[in-house]
Coordinates of C-alpha atoms in Angstrom, one line a residue:
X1 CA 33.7 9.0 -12.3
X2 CA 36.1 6.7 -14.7
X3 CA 35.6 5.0 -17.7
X4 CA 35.4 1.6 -17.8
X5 CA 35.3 -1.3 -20.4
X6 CA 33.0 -4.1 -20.0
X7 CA 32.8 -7.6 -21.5
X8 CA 29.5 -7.8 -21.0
X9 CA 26.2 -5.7 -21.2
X10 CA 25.4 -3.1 -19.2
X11 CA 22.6 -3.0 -16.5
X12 CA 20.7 -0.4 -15.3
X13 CA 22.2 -1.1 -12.0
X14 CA 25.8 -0.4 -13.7
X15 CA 24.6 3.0 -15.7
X16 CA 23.2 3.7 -12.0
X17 CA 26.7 3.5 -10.2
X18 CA 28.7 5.3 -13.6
X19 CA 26.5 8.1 -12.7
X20 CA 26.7 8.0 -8.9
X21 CA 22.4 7.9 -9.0
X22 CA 19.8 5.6 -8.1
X23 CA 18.4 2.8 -10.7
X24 CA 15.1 4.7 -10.3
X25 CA 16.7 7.7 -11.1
X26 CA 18.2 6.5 -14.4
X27 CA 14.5 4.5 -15.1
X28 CA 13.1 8.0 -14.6
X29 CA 15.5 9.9 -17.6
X30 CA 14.5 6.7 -19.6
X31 CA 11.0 6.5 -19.6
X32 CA 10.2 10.4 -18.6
X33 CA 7.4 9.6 -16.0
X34 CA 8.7 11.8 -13.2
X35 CA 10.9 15.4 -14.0
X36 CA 14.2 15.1 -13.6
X37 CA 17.1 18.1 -14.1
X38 CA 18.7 19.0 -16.8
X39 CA 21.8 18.5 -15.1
X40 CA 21.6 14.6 -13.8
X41 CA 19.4 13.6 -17.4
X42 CA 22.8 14.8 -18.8
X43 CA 25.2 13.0 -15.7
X44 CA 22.6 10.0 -16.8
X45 CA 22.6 10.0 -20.4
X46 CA 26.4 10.3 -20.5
X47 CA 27.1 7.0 -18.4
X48 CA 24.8 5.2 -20.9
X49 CA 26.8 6.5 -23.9
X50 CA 29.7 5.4 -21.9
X51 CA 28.6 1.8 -20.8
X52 CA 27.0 1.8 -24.2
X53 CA 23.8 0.6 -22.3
X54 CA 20.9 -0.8 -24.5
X55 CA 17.3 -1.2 -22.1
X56 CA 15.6 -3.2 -24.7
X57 CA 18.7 -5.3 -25.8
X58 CA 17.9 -9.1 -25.4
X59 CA 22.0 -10.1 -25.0
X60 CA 21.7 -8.4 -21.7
X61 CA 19.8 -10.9 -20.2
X62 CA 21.9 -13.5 -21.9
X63 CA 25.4 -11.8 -20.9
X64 CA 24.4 -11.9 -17.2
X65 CA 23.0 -14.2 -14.4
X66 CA 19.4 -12.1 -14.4
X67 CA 16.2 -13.3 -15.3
X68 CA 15.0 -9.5 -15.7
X69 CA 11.9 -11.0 -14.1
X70 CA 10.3 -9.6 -10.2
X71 CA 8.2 -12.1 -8.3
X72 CA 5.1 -10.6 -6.8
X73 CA 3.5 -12.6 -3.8
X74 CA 0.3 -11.6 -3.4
X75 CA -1.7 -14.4 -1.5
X76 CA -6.0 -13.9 -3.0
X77 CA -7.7 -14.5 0.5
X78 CA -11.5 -14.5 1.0
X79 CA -11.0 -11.9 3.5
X80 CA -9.3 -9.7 1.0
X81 CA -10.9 -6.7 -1.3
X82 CA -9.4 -8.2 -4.8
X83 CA -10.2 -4.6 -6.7
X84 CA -7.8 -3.4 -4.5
X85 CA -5.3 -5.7 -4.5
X86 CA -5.0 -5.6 -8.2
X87 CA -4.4 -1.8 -8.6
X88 CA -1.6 -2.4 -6.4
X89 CA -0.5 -5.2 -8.7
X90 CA -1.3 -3.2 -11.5
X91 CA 1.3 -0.5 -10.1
X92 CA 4.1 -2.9 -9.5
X93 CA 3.7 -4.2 -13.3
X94 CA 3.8 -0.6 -14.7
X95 CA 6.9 0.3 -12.8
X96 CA 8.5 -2.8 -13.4
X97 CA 8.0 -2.4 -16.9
X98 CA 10.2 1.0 -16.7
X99 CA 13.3 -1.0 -15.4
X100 CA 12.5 -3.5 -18.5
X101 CA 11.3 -6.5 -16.0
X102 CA 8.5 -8.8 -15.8
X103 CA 6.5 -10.0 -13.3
X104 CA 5.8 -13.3 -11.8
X105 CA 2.8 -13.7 -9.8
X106 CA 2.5 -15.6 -6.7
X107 CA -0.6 -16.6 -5.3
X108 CA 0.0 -19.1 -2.7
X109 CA -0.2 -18.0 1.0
X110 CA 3.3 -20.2 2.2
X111 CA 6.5 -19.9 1.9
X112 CA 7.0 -22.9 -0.7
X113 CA 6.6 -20.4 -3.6
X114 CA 9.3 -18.5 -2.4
X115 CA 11.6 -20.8 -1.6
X116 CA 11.3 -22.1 -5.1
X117 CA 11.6 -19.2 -7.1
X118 CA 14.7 -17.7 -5.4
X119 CA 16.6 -20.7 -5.0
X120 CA 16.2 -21.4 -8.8
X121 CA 17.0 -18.1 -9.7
X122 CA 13.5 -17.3 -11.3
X123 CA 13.5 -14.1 -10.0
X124 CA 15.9 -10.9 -9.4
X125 CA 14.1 -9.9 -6.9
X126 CA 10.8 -10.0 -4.8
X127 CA 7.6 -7.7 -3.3
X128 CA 5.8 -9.4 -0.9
X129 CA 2.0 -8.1 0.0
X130 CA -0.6 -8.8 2.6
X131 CA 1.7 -9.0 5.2
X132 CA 0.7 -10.2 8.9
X133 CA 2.2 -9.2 12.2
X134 CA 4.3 -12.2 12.3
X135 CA 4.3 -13.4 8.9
X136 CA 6.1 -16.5 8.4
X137 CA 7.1 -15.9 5.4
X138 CA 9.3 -12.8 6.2
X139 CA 11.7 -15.6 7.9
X140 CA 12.0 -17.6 4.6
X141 CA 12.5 -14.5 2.7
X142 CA 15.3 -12.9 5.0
X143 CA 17.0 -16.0 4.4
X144 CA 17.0 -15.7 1.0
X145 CA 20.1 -13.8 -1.0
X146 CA 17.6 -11.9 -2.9
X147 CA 16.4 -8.3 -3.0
X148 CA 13.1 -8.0 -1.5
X149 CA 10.8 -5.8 -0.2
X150 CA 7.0 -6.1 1.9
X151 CA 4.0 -4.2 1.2
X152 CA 3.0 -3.8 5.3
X153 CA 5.3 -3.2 8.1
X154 CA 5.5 -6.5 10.2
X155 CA 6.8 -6.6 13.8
X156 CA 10.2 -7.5 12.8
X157 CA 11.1 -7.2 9.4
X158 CA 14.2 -8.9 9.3
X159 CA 16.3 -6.5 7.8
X160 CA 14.2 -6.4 4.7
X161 CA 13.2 -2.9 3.2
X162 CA 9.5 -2.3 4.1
X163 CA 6.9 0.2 2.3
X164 CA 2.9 0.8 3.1
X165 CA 0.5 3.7 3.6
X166 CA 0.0 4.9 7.2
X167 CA -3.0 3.2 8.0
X168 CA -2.5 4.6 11.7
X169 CA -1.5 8.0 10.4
X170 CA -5.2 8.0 8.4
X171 CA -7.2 6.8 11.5
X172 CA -5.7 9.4 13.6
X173 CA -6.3 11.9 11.0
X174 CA -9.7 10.4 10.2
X175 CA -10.8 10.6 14.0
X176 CA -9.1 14.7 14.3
X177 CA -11.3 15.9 11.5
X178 CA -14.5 14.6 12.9
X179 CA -13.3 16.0 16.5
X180 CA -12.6 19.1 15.2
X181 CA -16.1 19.0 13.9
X182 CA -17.4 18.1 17.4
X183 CA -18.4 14.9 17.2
X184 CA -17.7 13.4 19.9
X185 CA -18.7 10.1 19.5
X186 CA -17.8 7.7 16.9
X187 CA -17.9 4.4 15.7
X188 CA -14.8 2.5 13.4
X189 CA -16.1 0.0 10.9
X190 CA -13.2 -1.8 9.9
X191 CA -11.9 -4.9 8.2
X192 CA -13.9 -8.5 8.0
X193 CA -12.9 -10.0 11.5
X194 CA -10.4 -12.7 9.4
X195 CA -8.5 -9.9 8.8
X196 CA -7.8 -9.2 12.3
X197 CA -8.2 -12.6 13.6
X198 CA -5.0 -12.9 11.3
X199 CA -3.3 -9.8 12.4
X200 CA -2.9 -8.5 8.7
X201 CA -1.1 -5.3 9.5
X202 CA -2.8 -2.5 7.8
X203 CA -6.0 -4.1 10.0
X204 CA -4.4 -4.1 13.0
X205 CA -2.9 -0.5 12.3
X206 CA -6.1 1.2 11.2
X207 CA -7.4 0.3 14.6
X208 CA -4.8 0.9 16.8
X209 CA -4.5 4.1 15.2
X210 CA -8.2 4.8 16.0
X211 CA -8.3 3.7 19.6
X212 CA -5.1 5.6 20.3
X213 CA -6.3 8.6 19.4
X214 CA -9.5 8.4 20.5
X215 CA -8.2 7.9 23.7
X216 CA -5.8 11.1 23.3
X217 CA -8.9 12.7 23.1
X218 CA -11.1 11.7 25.2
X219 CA -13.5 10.1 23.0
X220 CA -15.3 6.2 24.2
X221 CA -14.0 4.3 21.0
X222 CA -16.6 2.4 19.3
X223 CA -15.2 -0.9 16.7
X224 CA -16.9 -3.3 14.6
X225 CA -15.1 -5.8 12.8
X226 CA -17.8 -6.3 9.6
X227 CA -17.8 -8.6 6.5
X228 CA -18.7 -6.7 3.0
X229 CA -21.9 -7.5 2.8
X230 CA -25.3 -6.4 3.4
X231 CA -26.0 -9.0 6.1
X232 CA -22.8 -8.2 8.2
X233 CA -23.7 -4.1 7.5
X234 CA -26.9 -4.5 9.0
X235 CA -25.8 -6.1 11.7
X236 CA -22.6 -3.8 12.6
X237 CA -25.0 -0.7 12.4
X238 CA -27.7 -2.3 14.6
X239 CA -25.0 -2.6 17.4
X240 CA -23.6 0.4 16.7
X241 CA -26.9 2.4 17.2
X242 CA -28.8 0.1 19.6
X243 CA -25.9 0.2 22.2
X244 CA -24.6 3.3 21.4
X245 CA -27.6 6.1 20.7
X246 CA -25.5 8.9 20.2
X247 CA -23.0 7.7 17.7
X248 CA -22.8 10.6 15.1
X249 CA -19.8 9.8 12.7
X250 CA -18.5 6.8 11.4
X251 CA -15.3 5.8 10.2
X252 CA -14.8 3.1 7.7
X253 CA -11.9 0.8 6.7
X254 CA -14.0 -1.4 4.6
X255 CA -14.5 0.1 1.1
X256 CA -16.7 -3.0 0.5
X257 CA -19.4 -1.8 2.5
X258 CA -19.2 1.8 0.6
X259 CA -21.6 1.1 -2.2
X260 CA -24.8 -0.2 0.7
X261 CA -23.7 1.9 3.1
X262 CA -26.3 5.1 2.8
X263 CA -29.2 3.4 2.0
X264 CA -28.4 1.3 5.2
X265 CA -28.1 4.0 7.2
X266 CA -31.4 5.8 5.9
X267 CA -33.3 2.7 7.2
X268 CA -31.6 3.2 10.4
X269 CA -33.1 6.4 10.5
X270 CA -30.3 8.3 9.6
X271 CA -29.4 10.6 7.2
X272 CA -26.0 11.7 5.8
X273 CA -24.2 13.5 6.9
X274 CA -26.8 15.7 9.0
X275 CA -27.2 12.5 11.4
X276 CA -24.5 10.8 10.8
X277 CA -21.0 12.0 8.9
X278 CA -18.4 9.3 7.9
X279 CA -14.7 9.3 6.6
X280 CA -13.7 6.8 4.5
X281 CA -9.8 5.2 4.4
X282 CA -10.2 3.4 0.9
X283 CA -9.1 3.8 -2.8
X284 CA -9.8 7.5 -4.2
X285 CA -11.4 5.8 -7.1
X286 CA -13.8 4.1 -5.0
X287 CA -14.9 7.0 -3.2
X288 CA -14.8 9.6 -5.3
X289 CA -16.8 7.7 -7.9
X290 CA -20.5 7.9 -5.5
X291 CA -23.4 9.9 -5.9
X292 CA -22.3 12.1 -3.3
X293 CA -18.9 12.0 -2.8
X294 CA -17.1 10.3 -0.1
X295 CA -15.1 12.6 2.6
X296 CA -11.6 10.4 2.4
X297 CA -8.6 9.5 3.1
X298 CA -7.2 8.1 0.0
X299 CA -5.1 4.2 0.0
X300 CA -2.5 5.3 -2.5
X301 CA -1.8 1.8 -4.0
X302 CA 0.2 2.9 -7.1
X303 CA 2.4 5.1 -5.2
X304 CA 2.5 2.0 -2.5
X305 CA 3.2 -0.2 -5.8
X306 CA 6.0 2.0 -7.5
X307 CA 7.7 2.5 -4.3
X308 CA 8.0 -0.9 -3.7
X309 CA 9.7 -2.1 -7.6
X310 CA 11.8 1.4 -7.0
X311 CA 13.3 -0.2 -3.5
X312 CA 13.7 -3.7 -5.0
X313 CA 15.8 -2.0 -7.5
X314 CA 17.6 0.2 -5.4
X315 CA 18.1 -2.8 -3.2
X316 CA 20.1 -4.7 -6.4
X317 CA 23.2 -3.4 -5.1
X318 CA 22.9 -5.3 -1.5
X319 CA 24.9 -2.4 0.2
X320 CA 22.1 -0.3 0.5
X321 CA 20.8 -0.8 3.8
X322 CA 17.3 -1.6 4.4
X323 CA 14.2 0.9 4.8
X324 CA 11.1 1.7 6.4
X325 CA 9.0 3.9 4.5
X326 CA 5.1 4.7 5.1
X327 CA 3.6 7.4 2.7
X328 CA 1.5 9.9 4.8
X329 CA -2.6 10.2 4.5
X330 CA -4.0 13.0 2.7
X331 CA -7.7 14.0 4.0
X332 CA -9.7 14.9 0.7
X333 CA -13.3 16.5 1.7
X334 CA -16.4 15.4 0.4
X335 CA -20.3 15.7 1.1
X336 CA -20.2 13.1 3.7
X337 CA -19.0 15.3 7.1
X338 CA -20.2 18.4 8.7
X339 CA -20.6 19.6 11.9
X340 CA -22.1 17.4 14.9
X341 CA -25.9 18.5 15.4
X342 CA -26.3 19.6 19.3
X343 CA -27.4 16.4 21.5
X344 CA -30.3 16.3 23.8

């Protein structure tokens, strides 16, 4: 690596390339969130000393064309759990802190936002959430010479980096945990019908991932779209049970119906988990934080969150080529699943 002089600050991007690492990498040494060696701290360190890099220097934003500043589109729909949308925001304002940048939020569900932060440099970069099978707003932001990445994995991305948890990966595991228990016939609760209606993507993948592998199986798939509410609960389960008798394990995609979900069951006659076992896909703070403690499959929004500031960041130096990465589900037993009681 050579020496170099600079007339103007030093970026994190440039300490990055003097050290041959990634910008996470150098946030990493910086902040010490995550271990890193001995050996690349000191590879790290050393190309600061060298570009004489200041983080918290104000003239850097001055000396160069940066705002410092991430736009974060995250449209608030009324089909959309707003707890867990913010611990994803929450996780993108953390990490974007760590590269010393801010973050502008975007509520609006079109593409006008977009087109007027990028086009008058507001932003270095973006992260787009909630993202629908054929999002129009992936066109608008392909078009656009900034870095950018999407929370969801549309049909076609465009060329921009995409990062999400594998909702299909966690239905499939969900639905193998309660075959290998024996059930043999379950029932998917999943997103309010607007979600699907819409084609958000981790809807759409969640079920796909269900019927697939229910069919690989041999299982009769069972879904209900359902609202989180008590109403919409009530209603689900009566289909559920009056068309289906022998339903013994549930799957649900909804954490909004977690908190009314036992007691609705227990005035459908059934208790849990002898009658009835269920796996939830939702936040680990959600479900861990019952009575009796949810058997899930954890929505890891602040690993979703950093991931997605770390890739916009990476993504700064526009040779890096664009990525597809979905972080794997993790099953986390609770009290809510055992083995399928013997039928007839």
């Amino acid at each position: 690596m050579k020496n170099r002089k600079t007339s103007t600050a030093a970026t994190i991007i440039d300490v990055a390339r003097e050290a041959g690492v990634s910008t996470s990498t150098v946030s990493y040494v910086m902040s010490g969130n995550r271990p890193i060696s001995k050996e690349t701290r000191e590879v790290v360190e050393s190309a600061m000393q060298r570009l004489r890099y200041s983080p918290r220097s104000s003239a850097r934003a001055l000396a160069s064309s940066r705002s410092d500043v991430l736009g974060l589109v995250v449209p608030l729909r009324a089909d959309v759990n707003v707890g867990v949308v913010m611990q994803f925001v929450t996780a993108v304002v953390t990490t974007a802190r760590t590269f010393d940048k801010d973050v502008l939020l975007l509520t609006q569900d079109d593409a006008g936002g977009i087109s007027r932060v990028t086009s008058q440099s507001m932003v270095d970069g973006l992260v787009m959430m909630d993202i629908e099978a054929n999002d129009p707003r992936v066109e608008v932001l392909a078009a656009r010479d900034k870095p950018a990445v999407l929370i969801g994995m549309p049909d076609d991305p465009r060329g921009l980096s995409c990062v999400d948890f594998d909702f299909a990966g966690a239905a499939r595991l969900a639905v193998q945990h309660l075959a290998a228990l024996g059930h043999r016939r379950i029932a998917f609760l999943g997103s309010p019908p607007a979600s699907l209606q819409r084609h958000a993507t981790y809807a759409d993948r969640a079920l796909n991932g269900f019927l697939e592998t229910c069919s690989s199986h041999g299982i009769s798939p069972i879904s209900v779209a359902c609202e989180a509410n008590s109403r919409s609960l009530v209603q689900a389960l009566d289909s559920i049970f009056s068309e289906h008798e022998a339903v013994t394990a549930l799957i649900v995609h909804n954490e909004g119906l977690l908190p009314i979900l036992g007691e609705n069951l227990s005035q459908h006659g059934r208790s849990l988990p002898e009658d009835v076992s269920v796996v939830t896909i939702a936040p680990l703070e959600v479900a861990g934080s019952a009575v009796r403690p949810w058997t899930v499959i954890a929505i890891p929004a602040m690993e979703v969150g950093r991931a997605a500031v770390e890739m916009v960041m990476d993504r700064m130096d526009l040779a890096k080529p664009a990525e597809l990465r979905l972080i794997a589900p993790v099953l986390t037993e609770g009290e809510t699943t055992c083995v399928a009681a013997p039928q007839g």
